[in-house]
Amino acid sequence: MAAEKLRDLSQPIDVALLDATVAAFYGTGSREERSAADQILRELQNNPDMWLQVVHILQSTQNLNTKFFALQVLEGVIKYRWNALPVAQRDGMKNYISEVIVQLSRDDGSFRRERLYVNKLNVILVQILKHDWPARWQSFIPDLVAAAKTSETICENCMVILKLLSEEVFDFSRGEMTQQKIKELKQSLNSEFQLIHELCLYVLSASQRAELIRATLSTLHAFLSWIPLGYIFESPLLETLLKFFPLPAYRNLTLQCLTEVAVLSFGDFYNRQFVNMFNIFMVQLQSIIPPSTNIPDAYANGSTDEQAFIQNLALFFTSFFKSHIRVLESTQENIASLLLGLEYLIRISYVDDTEVFKVCLDYWNSLVLELFEAHHNLDNPAAVANMMGLQVQFLTGMADGIGTQLGQRRQLFSGTMSKLRLLMVCRMAKPEEVLIVEDENGNIVRETMKDNDVLVQYKIMRETLVYLTHLDHDDTEKQMLNKLAKQLNGEDWSWNNLNTLCWAIGSISGSMVEEQENRFLVMVIRDLLNLCEITKGKDNKAVIASNIMYVVGQYPRFLRAHWKFLKTVVNKLFEFMHETHPGVQDMACDTFLKIVQKCKRKFVIVQLGESEPFVSELLTGLPTTIVDLEPHQIHTFYESVGQMIQAESDPLRRDEYLRRLMDLPNQKWAEIIGQARQTVEVLKNPDVIKAVLNILQTNTSVASSLGTFFFTQISLIFLDMLNIYRMYSELISSTIAEGGPYASKSSFVKLLRSVKRETLKLVETFLDKAEDQPQIGTQFVPPMMDPVLGDYARNVPDARESEVLSLFATIINKYKAAMIEDVPRIFQAVFQCTLEMITKNFEDYPEHRLKFFSLLRAIATHCFPALIRLLPEQMKLVMDSIIWAFRHTERNIAETGLNLLLEMLKNFQVSEFRNQFYRSYFLTIEQEIFAVLTDTFHKPGFKLHVLVLQNLFALVKSGGLTEPLWDPATVPYPYPNNEIFVREYTIKLLSSSFRNMTTNEVTLFVNGLFESINDISIVKNHIRDFLVQSKEFSAQDNKDLFAEEAAAQRERDRQRMMTIPGLIAPNEIQDEMLDS
């Protein structure tokens, strides 16, 4: 009954009843009561007339939650329907909100008491401003400033409103408002800033009220990044801020304001003011934190405010130096305060706080890069002059002068750079390859999860240290060897100190000239091996072992050039393979693989002083080397030896090594197959199943290294393997048939399925890695058709292996058009039955989903003629499945579906059947793409959505389709061409989907889209603006709409890094040729 009364909005709402409903929702009553209240409130919120009750509710209730509910309703109307409301209603609401704000903030008591409510009203007011200001509310800023002068509390709240407005326009506008609206609001704020500026200065000079001063400084902080510079440098503002800086109550806010000023940089016009500001600041800072202060200790023991001050100090220094360090270093009298500032920043960099360190590191990275690039480009005076802000036409004969200038600059910073090298060594982050870590209890354990933040930090620190090494190789070497000596004599010994030092040593691989690197590394490895000998305790030895492995793994160039060292290192790794301390064996196997990948040729030739290649010696001792390893470690070991064998160029010797390597698994395989021939029951024994699985995994590891050269080995086991596959498949089916659906979850069935999966993986790995030799395809593919494909079709859904789909995708990608004749059979076996599994919902069979669409894409790319031959109902199935894929909220599946769709569209555009295809599917595809483009769940697919639309619209615009896309039976009059029909269809489609947009706005969008359809960047911006206008994408994280631009920037960065020795880690460089 009560609910019905609330739902009737034809008369003023019963506020007492609404209060009770809101109280029930937030209360501690029964779940049913809360659920019923939630249902009523949702219905009210969705009722288009509910907003008309807002003023009545706000005037009548004392309940803060009810007020918030009413304002939530109002906020929705302002966001999505404001421009459609009658002028009188808009003005009435605007005036009411303004009056309530003034009324509540008039005196201190009500302002403090109703603070939360006033804050929400401020947000509502700013939402209205985004629509109405400046065009429909020109007097807003003058009105606000006038109101602020009537009372200090009103003034404080006006500051809050101004700050909110600035943040909305300058910080949160991207993806929230159209480009045009943002521009309009920025111009309005700039043109009206004089009034705001005068108000702020007046408050700071006249007011004694702490809250008001803080609110004003906070507002200034939001404004300083964009206001015209004259307001800062040609007024008393800077002077006023520097007066507030020493006062503890305002220190942090003032420092934030000064940081915003420090960021500004517009030519040389205000250089004198910047220098003056910095010098005064440094004098004041020394009285707050004397230069002798131990800043890391002060931070650790400081209050929250004191810690925030040090954080803000880091931001100030880094911001100021990024923009103005050149000005400070250009005159002798400022150099002392510059070096003191850098010294403060070095000390702040030792503070044990990740965020503070990130800020400092970011600046050190940019400073060192700048110094390095000038040093690196000395042969190119134009580049150097450009960096130093000189004109290229004045360069003639200046190269020597620039060289001297650069030398002086490096000399000026040499002391700071030396301290910075020590900082990088002491604080180096953990690289990805290190698996052994210290846990919170001080125990040495194997790492279980990667910390991405640490990996990002390592990458930046590594880059910084590489630049520092290039600037002064000798100082880098001296600092590292000194620190290592202190480890050896025990003066500085600790796990952390040794770790950071070794991570730093590993990180600079490739950045010294080879001769110096060799000398340096010989000393480092010798000292580390000595340290391992003299240090007692299992944990200590594990830490040292981990560091030795990390360092040697980073220097393949050195190992390739020094066979004896390489052999010693590999034998040391074999020793570590018997060490059972957590993580040591894993790291030994990983490091062995990494070294072999970079030095494989060295192991298959007879080295000086040796009687046989190392690989032969290794194969003889293989059983004892791997005796203590776990199965997964043995697989890594086998992969490594496979890499060595792959480097052998003599086919006979290569086959001989492979035979010896596979001796152990082949003996076991022959034994199992022999027993199975006596009695097949032996293959049902769980221990035998595990042994079969292990043997297959070992084969897969070697196949991944050897590719084509694995042919002799796989031929040996292939047919027996298929027989086991068939048998296990039948066993799984019968077990599930007898035991019902739960049987598929039993450990026995899971084990059997692991063998099937590994079989498929082995074949897929071999075929994928093998070179394009058609005879391999003809030998291995036909025998698999029934045991693998037929089995997939016959099986119950829970027993179908998704690897079948990826195997056949690999086969089609490999043998391309040669597979066209087999496509109908593949289609028949997997298509319908897989679709039935994956289209019931979006959750079941996740592996099958992705692999199914990858298979379909392979067919569309390489066997397109086979798709054309499909029956119409089969083609409809294909298109339905593609649409279903890109509707999926799982990013991988949606992207695979979209890429597949693009492939199909491109192929059909040049096909003789294009008219039939597009007549059947053009409108469906367009409608579905617009649906996912505008629903906010599929933002990562934005780039591909745009490409599909561009493809469709460009095709109709070019006149590529010669038959009408509309159905003449249902359309009363014929269109002149397809383009006009599609334009009209699109306008109707979008107008009916977005009721809040006028037909005129939609028409403008569609016409703009067609006019710019050949320029993808304009199309993207056009669609981004449309998404904002449609209001679907407001108040959301829209960075995915700009993902493509970010990816292009990352690729440019990588190309630059490739030109600097040591900047790309040796393991990331494809340098097989160096190994010869």
mmCIF file of N, CA, C and O in Angstrom, residues 761-839:
data_model
loop_
_atom_site.group_PDB
_atom_site.id
_atom_site.type_symbol
_atom_site.label_atom_id
_atom_site.label_comp_id
_atom_site.label_asym_id
_atom_site.label_seq_id
_atom_site.Cartn_x
_atom_site.Cartn_y
_atom_site.Cartn_z
ATOM 1 N N LYS A 761 49.105 -31.021 -27.994
ATOM 2 C CA LYS A 761 50.075 -29.934 -27.860
ATOM 3 C C LYS A 761 51.405 -30.311 -28.533
ATOM 4 O O LYS A 761 52.042 -29.487 -29.195
ATOM 5 N N LEU A 762 51.811 -31.565 -28.358
ATOM 6 C CA LEU A 762 53.066 -32.033 -28.968
ATOM 7 C C LEU A 762 52.985 -31.931 -30.497
ATOM 8 O O LEU A 762 53.883 -31.392 -31.150
ATOM 9 N N VAL A 763 51.892 -32.434 -31.067
ATOM 10 C CA VAL A 763 51.740 -32.399 -32.533
ATOM 11 C C VAL A 763 51.688 -30.942 -33.001
ATOM 12 O O VAL A 763 52.327 -30.561 -33.991
ATOM 13 N N GLU A 764 50.922 -30.129 -32.278
ATOM 14 C CA GLU A 764 50.795 -28.717 -32.662
ATOM 15 C C GLU A 764 52.153 -28.014 -32.596
ATOM 16 O O GLU A 764 52.526 -27.268 -33.515
ATOM 17 N N THR A 765 52.910 -28.257 -31.525
ATOM 18 C CA THR A 765 54.236 -27.629 -31.374
ATOM 19 C C THR A 765 55.148 -28.032 -32.526
ATOM 20 O O THR A 765 55.814 -27.191 -33.136
ATOM 21 N N PHE A 766 55.159 -29.338 -32.835
ATOM 22 C CA PHE A 766 56.040 -29.821 -33.900
ATOM 23 C C PHE A 766 55.651 -29.200 -35.248
ATOM 24 O O PHE A 766 56.485 -28.659 -35.965
ATOM 25 N N LEU A 767 54.362 -29.258 -35.584
ATOM 26 C CA LEU A 767 53.923 -28.732 -36.884
ATOM 27 C C LEU A 767 54.132 -27.224 -36.970
ATOM 28 O O LEU A 767 54.471 -26.684 -38.022
ATOM 29 N N ASP A 768 53.931 -26.550 -35.843
ATOM 30 C CA ASP A 768 54.081 -25.094 -35.818
ATOM 31 C C ASP A 768 55.547 -24.702 -36.021
ATOM 32 O O ASP A 768 55.863 -23.779 -36.766
ATOM 33 N N LYS A 769 56.454 -25.425 -35.346
ATOM 34 C CA LYS A 769 57.877 -25.063 -35.406
ATOM 35 C C LYS A 769 58.562 -25.613 -36.653
ATOM 36 O O LYS A 769 59.606 -25.109 -37.058
ATOM 37 N N ALA A 770 58.011 -26.681 -37.243
ATOM 38 C CA ALA A 770 58.648 -27.278 -38.426
ATOM 39 C C ALA A 770 58.585 -26.307 -39.594
ATOM 40 O O ALA A 770 57.622 -25.560 -39.741
ATOM 41 N N GLU A 771 59.633 -26.333 -40.419
ATOM 42 C CA GLU A 771 59.623 -25.451 -41.584
ATOM 43 C C GLU A 771 58.533 -25.922 -42.555
ATOM 44 O O GLU A 771 58.072 -27.053 -42.482
ATOM 45 N N ASP A 772 58.186 -25.036 -43.485
ATOM 46 C CA ASP A 772 57.098 -25.363 -44.422
ATOM 47 C C ASP A 772 57.508 -26.489 -45.371
ATOM 48 O O ASP A 772 58.056 -26.244 -46.442
ATOM 49 N N GLN A 773 57.296 -27.694 -44.931
ATOM 50 C CA GLN A 773 57.603 -28.842 -45.790
ATOM 51 C C GLN A 773 56.314 -29.628 -45.969
ATOM 52 O O GLN A 773 55.865 -30.309 -45.044
ATOM 53 N N PRO A 774 55.704 -29.540 -47.156
ATOM 54 C CA PRO A 774 54.389 -30.160 -47.358
ATOM 55 C C PRO A 774 54.354 -31.640 -46.995
ATOM 56 O O PRO A 774 53.350 -32.133 -46.495
ATOM 57 N N GLN A 775 55.506 -32.362 -47.207
ATOM 58 C CA GLN A 775 55.459 -33.805 -46.931
ATOM 59 C C GLN A 775 55.219 -34.082 -45.445
ATOM 60 O O GLN A 775 54.636 -35.099 -45.080
ATOM 61 N N ILE A 776 55.656 -33.153 -44.572
ATOM 62 C CA ILE A 776 55.399 -33.347 -43.130
ATOM 63 C C ILE A 776 53.892 -33.284 -42.901
ATOM 64 O O ILE A 776 53.320 -34.109 -42.183
ATOM 65 N N GLY A 777 53.240 -32.297 -43.538
ATOM 66 C CA GLY A 777 51.780 -32.182 -43.411
ATOM 67 C C GLY A 777 51.077 -33.426 -43.906
ATOM 68 O O GLY A 777 50.189 -33.971 -43.232
ATOM 69 N N THR A 778 51.486 -33.917 -45.080
ATOM 70 C CA THR A 778 50.783 -35.088 -45.652
ATOM 71 C C THR A 778 51.049 -36.343 -44.832
ATOM 72 O O THR A 778 50.236 -37.252 -44.802
ATOM 73 N N GLN A 779 52.189 -36.385 -44.140
ATOM 74 C CA GLN A 779 52.470 -37.575 -43.323
ATOM 75 C C GLN A 779 51.705 -37.559 -42.001
ATOM 76 O O GLN A 779 51.240 -38.589 -41.533
ATOM 77 N N PHE A 780 51.547 -36.362 -41.397
ATOM 78 C CA PHE A 780 51.000 -36.318 -40.033
ATOM 79 C C PHE A 780 49.522 -35.935 -39.956
ATOM 80 O O PHE A 780 48.853 -36.297 -39.000
ATOM 81 N N VAL A 781 49.003 -35.156 -40.944
ATOM 82 C CA VAL A 781 47.613 -34.680 -40.804
ATOM 83 C C VAL A 781 46.573 -35.773 -41.102
ATOM 84 O O VAL A 781 45.690 -36.003 -40.264
ATOM 85 N N PRO A 782 46.650 -36.500 -42.252
ATOM 86 C CA PRO A 782 45.583 -37.479 -42.519
ATOM 87 C C PRO A 782 45.376 -38.528 -41.415
ATOM 88 O O PRO A 782 44.219 -38.805 -41.054
ATOM 89 N N PRO A 783 46.458 -39.096 -40.819
ATOM 90 C CA PRO A 783 46.197 -40.107 -39.777
ATOM 91 C C PRO A 783 45.444 -39.550 -38.564
ATOM 92 O O PRO A 783 44.880 -40.316 -37.784
ATOM 93 N N MET A 784 45.445 -38.202 -38.401
ATOM 94 C CA MET A 784 44.783 -37.634 -37.221
ATOM 95 C C MET A 784 43.311 -37.351 -37.450
ATOM 96 O O MET A 784 42.595 -37.024 -36.502
ATOM 97 N N MET A 785 42.854 -37.401 -38.703
ATOM 98 C CA MET A 785 41.484 -36.980 -39.004
ATOM 99 C C MET A 785 40.457 -37.734 -38.154
ATOM 100 O O MET A 785 39.617 -37.129 -37.507
ATOM 101 N N ASP A 786 40.534 -39.055 -38.143
ATOM 102 C CA ASP A 786 39.518 -39.772 -37.359
ATOM 103 C C ASP A 786 39.836 -39.810 -35.862
ATOM 104 O O ASP A 786 39.004 -39.424 -35.044
ATOM 105 N N PRO A 787 41.067 -40.241 -35.467
ATOM 106 C CA PRO A 787 41.331 -40.312 -34.018
ATOM 107 C C PRO A 787 41.116 -38.977 -33.306
ATOM 108 O O PRO A 787 40.707 -38.942 -32.164
ATOM 109 N N VAL A 788 41.400 -37.868 -33.988
ATOM 110 C CA VAL A 788 41.312 -36.571 -33.302
ATOM 111 C C VAL A 788 40.006 -35.839 -33.643
ATOM 112 O O VAL A 788 39.195 -35.551 -32.770
ATOM 113 N N LEU A 789 39.783 -35.578 -34.949
ATOM 114 C CA LEU A 789 38.573 -34.839 -35.341
ATOM 115 C C LEU A 789 37.301 -35.651 -35.087
ATOM 116 O O LEU A 789 36.335 -35.162 -34.512
ATOM 117 N N GLY A 790 37.319 -36.902 -35.567
ATOM 118 C CA GLY A 790 36.140 -37.769 -35.389
ATOM 119 C C GLY A 790 35.819 -37.946 -33.920
ATOM 120 O O GLY A 790 34.660 -37.886 -33.499
ATOM 121 N N ASP A 791 36.874 -38.119 -33.132
ATOM 122 C CA ASP A 791 36.697 -38.309 -31.689
ATOM 123 C C ASP A 791 36.047 -37.074 -31.055
ATOM 124 O O ASP A 791 35.182 -37.171 -30.201
ATOM 125 N N TYR A 792 36.466 -35.874 -31.500
ATOM 126 C CA TYR A 792 35.918 -34.618 -30.978
ATOM 127 C C TYR A 792 34.406 -34.576 -31.211
ATOM 128 O O TYR A 792 33.618 -34.253 -30.319
ATOM 129 N N ALA A 793 33.998 -34.933 -32.430
ATOM 130 C CA ALA A 793 32.571 -34.881 -32.783
ATOM 131 C C ALA A 793 31.769 -35.910 -31.991
ATOM 132 O O ALA A 793 30.652 -35.646 -31.550
ATOM 133 N N ARG A 794 32.370 -37.103 -31.788
ATOM 134 C CA ARG A 794 31.629 -38.191 -31.117
ATOM 135 C C ARG A 794 31.490 -37.981 -29.614
ATOM 136 O O ARG A 794 30.571 -38.490 -28.987
ATOM 137 N N ASN A 795 32.419 -37.231 -29.033
ATOM 138 C CA ASN A 795 32.483 -37.139 -27.577
ATOM 139 C C ASN A 795 31.352 -36.310 -26.972
ATOM 140 O O ASN A 795 30.756 -35.467 -27.653
ATOM 141 N N VAL A 796 31.127 -36.532 -25.669
ATOM 142 C CA VAL A 796 30.202 -35.645 -24.942
ATOM 143 C C VAL A 796 30.918 -34.301 -24.748
ATOM 144 O O VAL A 796 32.152 -34.258 -24.706
ATOM 145 N N PRO A 797 30.159 -33.181 -24.622
ATOM 146 C CA PRO A 797 30.804 -31.853 -24.546
ATOM 147 C C PRO A 797 31.921 -31.774 -23.505
ATOM 148 O O PRO A 797 32.969 -31.205 -23.770
ATOM 149 N N ASP A 798 31.683 -32.350 -22.309
ATOM 150 C CA ASP A 798 32.685 -32.225 -21.245
ATOM 151 C C ASP A 798 33.991 -32.950 -21.555
ATOM 152 O O ASP A 798 34.989 -32.747 -20.871
ATOM 153 N N ALA A 799 33.975 -33.812 -22.559
ATOM 154 C CA ALA A 799 35.189 -34.577 -22.871
ATOM 155 C C ALA A 799 35.860 -34.072 -24.147
ATOM 156 O O ALA A 799 36.811 -34.671 -24.626
ATOM 157 N N ARG A 800 35.368 -32.978 -24.709
ATOM 158 C CA ARG A 800 36.000 -32.444 -25.933
ATOM 159 C C ARG A 800 37.166 -31.541 -25.561
ATOM 160 O O ARG A 800 37.013 -30.633 -24.748
ATOM 161 N N GLU A 801 38.309 -31.783 -26.180
ATOM 162 C CA GLU A 801 39.507 -30.999 -25.856
ATOM 163 C C GLU A 801 39.580 -29.751 -26.736
ATOM 164 O O GLU A 801 39.538 -29.844 -27.967
ATOM 165 N N SER A 802 39.715 -28.593 -26.092
ATOM 166 C CA SER A 802 39.802 -27.339 -26.875
ATOM 167 C C SER A 802 41.071 -27.316 -27.725
ATOM 168 O O SER A 802 41.138 -26.629 -28.744
ATOM 169 N N GLU A 803 42.088 -28.095 -27.313
ATOM 170 C CA GLU A 803 43.350 -28.121 -28.068
ATOM 171 C C GLU A 803 43.163 -28.649 -29.497
ATOM 172 O O GLU A 803 43.975 -28.369 -30.380
ATOM 173 N N VAL A 804 42.083 -29.434 -29.726
ATOM 174 C CA VAL A 804 41.797 -29.912 -31.092
ATOM 175 C C VAL A 804 41.590 -28.697 -31.999
ATOM 176 O O VAL A 804 42.067 -28.641 -33.140
ATOM 177 N N LEU A 805 40.867 -27.693 -31.477
ATOM 178 C CA LEU A 805 40.572 -26.495 -32.266
ATOM 179 C C LEU A 805 41.856 -25.725 -32.572
ATOM 180 O O LEU A 805 42.085 -25.295 -33.702
ATOM 181 N N SER A 806 42.723 -25.574 -31.540
ATOM 182 C CA SER A 806 43.951 -24.802 -31.786
ATOM 183 C C SER A 806 44.913 -25.579 -32.680
ATOM 184 O O SER A 806 45.646 -24.994 -33.474
ATOM 185 N N LEU A 807 44.907 -26.928 -32.573
ATOM 186 C CA LEU A 807 45.770 -27.745 -33.442
ATOM 187 C C LEU A 807 45.392 -27.527 -34.912
ATOM 188 O O LEU A 807 46.254 -27.280 -35.763
ATOM 189 N N PHE A 808 44.089 -27.587 -35.197
ATOM 190 C CA PHE A 808 43.681 -27.440 -36.595
ATOM 191 C C PHE A 808 43.809 -25.994 -37.077
ATOM 192 O O PHE A 808 44.040 -25.747 -38.264
ATOM 193 N N ALA A 809 43.722 -25.047 -36.143
ATOM 194 C CA ALA A 809 44.001 -23.650 -36.523
ATOM 195 C C ALA A 809 45.475 -23.529 -36.930
ATOM 196 O O ALA A 809 45.808 -22.898 -37.943
ATOM 197 N N THR A 810 46.360 -24.170 -36.156
ATOM 198 C CA THR A 810 47.804 -24.151 -36.483
ATOM 199 C C THR A 810 48.047 -24.819 -37.835
ATOM 200 O O THR A 810 48.812 -24.317 -38.663
ATOM 201 N N ILE A 811 47.388 -25.972 -38.057
ATOM 202 C CA ILE A 811 47.576 -26.708 -39.317
ATOM 203 C C ILE A 811 47.143 -25.833 -40.503
ATOM 204 O O ILE A 811 47.849 -25.737 -41.511
ATOM 205 N N ILE A 812 45.995 -25.173 -40.379
ATOM 206 C CA ILE A 812 45.505 -24.333 -41.487
ATOM 207 C C ILE A 812 46.415 -23.119 -41.684
ATOM 208 O O ILE A 812 46.744 -22.755 -42.821
ATOM 209 N N ASN A 813 46.861 -22.502 -40.581
ATOM 210 C CA ASN A 813 47.776 -21.363 -40.706
ATOM 211 C C ASN A 813 49.093 -21.784 -41.358
ATOM 212 O O ASN A 813 49.739 -21.003 -42.051
ATOM 213 N N LYS A 814 49.476 -23.048 -41.130
ATOM 214 C CA LYS A 814 50.758 -23.546 -41.646
ATOM 215 C C LYS A 814 50.656 -23.953 -43.115
ATOM 216 O O LYS A 814 51.484 -23.581 -43.940
ATOM 217 N N TYR A 815 49.620 -24.738 -43.427
ATOM 218 C CA TYR A 815 49.551 -25.320 -44.783
ATOM 219 C C TYR A 815 48.557 -24.592 -45.698
ATOM 220 O O TYR A 815 48.370 -24.976 -46.842
ATOM 221 N N LYS A 816 47.912 -23.554 -45.137
ATOM 222 C CA LYS A 816 47.086 -22.607 -45.897
ATOM 223 C C LYS A 816 46.144 -23.277 -46.907
ATOM 224 O O LYS A 816 45.388 -24.171 -46.557
ATOM 225 N N ALA A 817 46.237 -22.844 -48.178
ATOM 226 C CA ALA A 817 45.265 -23.277 -49.190
ATOM 227 C C ALA A 817 45.279 -24.783 -49.432
ATOM 228 O O ALA A 817 44.302 -25.355 -49.929
ATOM 229 N N ALA A 818 46.383 -25.453 -49.057
ATOM 230 C CA ALA A 818 46.444 -26.915 -49.236
ATOM 231 C C ALA A 818 45.365 -27.615 -48.413
ATOM 232 O O ALA A 818 45.022 -28.781 -48.668
ATOM 233 N N MET A 819 44.797 -26.909 -47.425
ATOM 234 C CA MET A 819 43.802 -27.525 -46.530
ATOM 235 C C MET A 819 42.366 -27.277 -47.001
ATOM 236 O O MET A 819 41.425 -27.719 -46.338
ATOM 237 N N ILE A 820 42.175 -26.541 -48.115
ATOM 238 C CA ILE A 820 40.809 -26.162 -48.536
ATOM 239 C C ILE A 820 39.885 -27.380 -48.624
ATOM 240 O O ILE A 820 38.737 -27.348 -48.168
ATOM 241 N N GLU A 821 40.385 -28.482 -49.210
ATOM 242 C CA GLU A 821 39.539 -29.677 -49.384
ATOM 243 C C GLU A 821 39.127 -30.284 -48.051
ATOM 244 O O GLU A 821 38.101 -30.969 -47.956
ATOM 245 N N ASP A 822 39.935 -30.049 -47.002
ATOM 246 C CA ASP A 822 39.630 -30.655 -45.693
ATOM 247 C C ASP A 822 38.693 -29.809 -44.851
ATOM 248 O O ASP A 822 38.202 -30.265 -43.817
ATOM 249 N N VAL A 823 38.493 -28.539 -45.260
ATOM 250 C CA VAL A 823 37.681 -27.640 -44.424
ATOM 251 C C VAL A 823 36.265 -28.181 -44.181
ATOM 252 O O VAL A 823 35.791 -28.167 -43.034
ATOM 253 N N PRO A 824 35.546 -28.706 -45.212
ATOM 254 C CA PRO A 824 34.196 -29.214 -44.928
ATOM 255 C C PRO A 824 34.196 -30.281 -43.829
ATOM 256 O O PRO A 824 33.311 -30.299 -42.963
ATOM 257 N N ARG A 825 35.242 -31.125 -43.839
ATOM 258 C CA ARG A 825 35.299 -32.184 -42.828
ATOM 259 C C ARG A 825 35.553 -31.595 -41.432
ATOM 260 O O ARG A 825 34.949 -32.009 -40.442
ATOM 261 N N ILE A 826 36.447 -30.634 -41.389
ATOM 262 C CA ILE A 826 36.736 -29.963 -40.105
ATOM 263 C C ILE A 826 35.463 -29.269 -39.613
ATOM 264 O O ILE A 826 35.077 -29.371 -38.442
ATOM 265 N N PHE A 827 34.810 -28.577 -40.534
ATOM 266 C CA PHE A 827 33.595 -27.840 -40.230
ATOM 267 C C PHE A 827 32.528 -28.773 -39.652
ATOM 268 O O PHE A 827 31.914 -28.493 -38.620
ATOM 269 N N GLN A 828 32.362 -29.893 -40.334
ATOM 270 C CA GLN A 828 31.338 -30.861 -39.928
ATOM 271 C C GLN A 828 31.624 -31.413 -38.527
ATOM 272 O O GLN A 828 30.722 -31.601 -37.717
ATOM 273 N N ALA A 829 32.926 -31.651 -38.270
ATOM 274 C CA ALA A 829 33.286 -32.282 -36.993
ATOM 275 C C ALA A 829 33.182 -31.328 -35.812
ATOM 276 O O ALA A 829 32.780 -31.726 -34.726
ATOM 277 N N VAL A 830 33.568 -30.048 -36.014
ATOM 278 C CA VAL A 830 33.689 -29.193 -34.823
ATOM 279 C C VAL A 830 32.676 -28.053 -34.745
ATOM 280 O O VAL A 830 32.414 -27.542 -33.658
ATOM 281 N N PHE A 831 32.086 -27.642 -35.879
ATOM 282 C CA PHE A 831 31.389 -26.359 -35.871
ATOM 283 C C PHE A 831 30.117 -26.370 -35.029
ATOM 284 O O PHE A 831 30.020 -25.700 -34.002
ATOM 285 N N GLN A 832 29.170 -27.139 -35.482
ATOM 286 C CA GLN A 832 27.857 -27.141 -34.805
ATOM 287 C C GLN A 832 27.978 -27.545 -33.338
ATOM 288 O O GLN A 832 27.431 -26.900 -32.449
ATOM 289 N N CYS A 833 28.752 -28.622 -33.099
ATOM 290 C CA CYS A 833 28.800 -29.141 -31.719
ATOM 291 C C CYS A 833 29.511 -28.153 -30.778
ATOM 292 O O CYS A 833 29.141 -28.017 -29.612
ATOM 293 N N THR A 834 30.512 -27.416 -31.287
ATOM 294 C CA THR A 834 31.198 -26.435 -30.423
ATOM 295 C C THR A 834 30.296 -25.237 -30.163
ATOM 296 O O THR A 834 30.224 -24.735 -29.037
ATOM 297 N N LEU A 835 29.593 -24.788 -31.217
ATOM 298 C CA LEU A 835 28.683 -23.651 -31.034
ATOM 299 C C LEU A 835 27.635 -23.942 -29.976
ATOM 300 O O LEU A 835 27.294 -23.090 -29.159
ATOM 301 N N GLU A 836 27.121 -25.160 -29.990
ATOM 302 C CA GLU A 836 26.106 -25.527 -28.978
ATOM 303 C C GLU A 836 26.692 -25.421 -27.576
ATOM 304 O O GLU A 836 25.998 -25.084 -26.624
ATOM 305 N N MET A 837 28.004 -25.721 -27.446
ATOM 306 C CA MET A 837 28.642 -25.657 -26.129
ATOM 307 C C MET A 837 28.827 -24.210 -25.656
ATOM 308 O O MET A 837 28.640 -23.912 -24.483
ATOM 309 N N ILE A 838 29.188 -23.324 -26.593
ATOM 310 C CA ILE A 838 29.646 -21.997 -26.134
ATOM 311 C C ILE A 838 28.598 -20.899 -26.213
ATOM 312 O O ILE A 838 28.818 -19.814 -25.678
ATOM 313 N N THR A 839 27.459 -21.160 -26.877
ATOM 314 C CA THR A 839 26.494 -20.053 -27.019
ATOM 315 C C THR A 839 25.364 -20.102 -25.999
ATOM 316 O O THR A 839 24.462 -19.279 -26.045
#
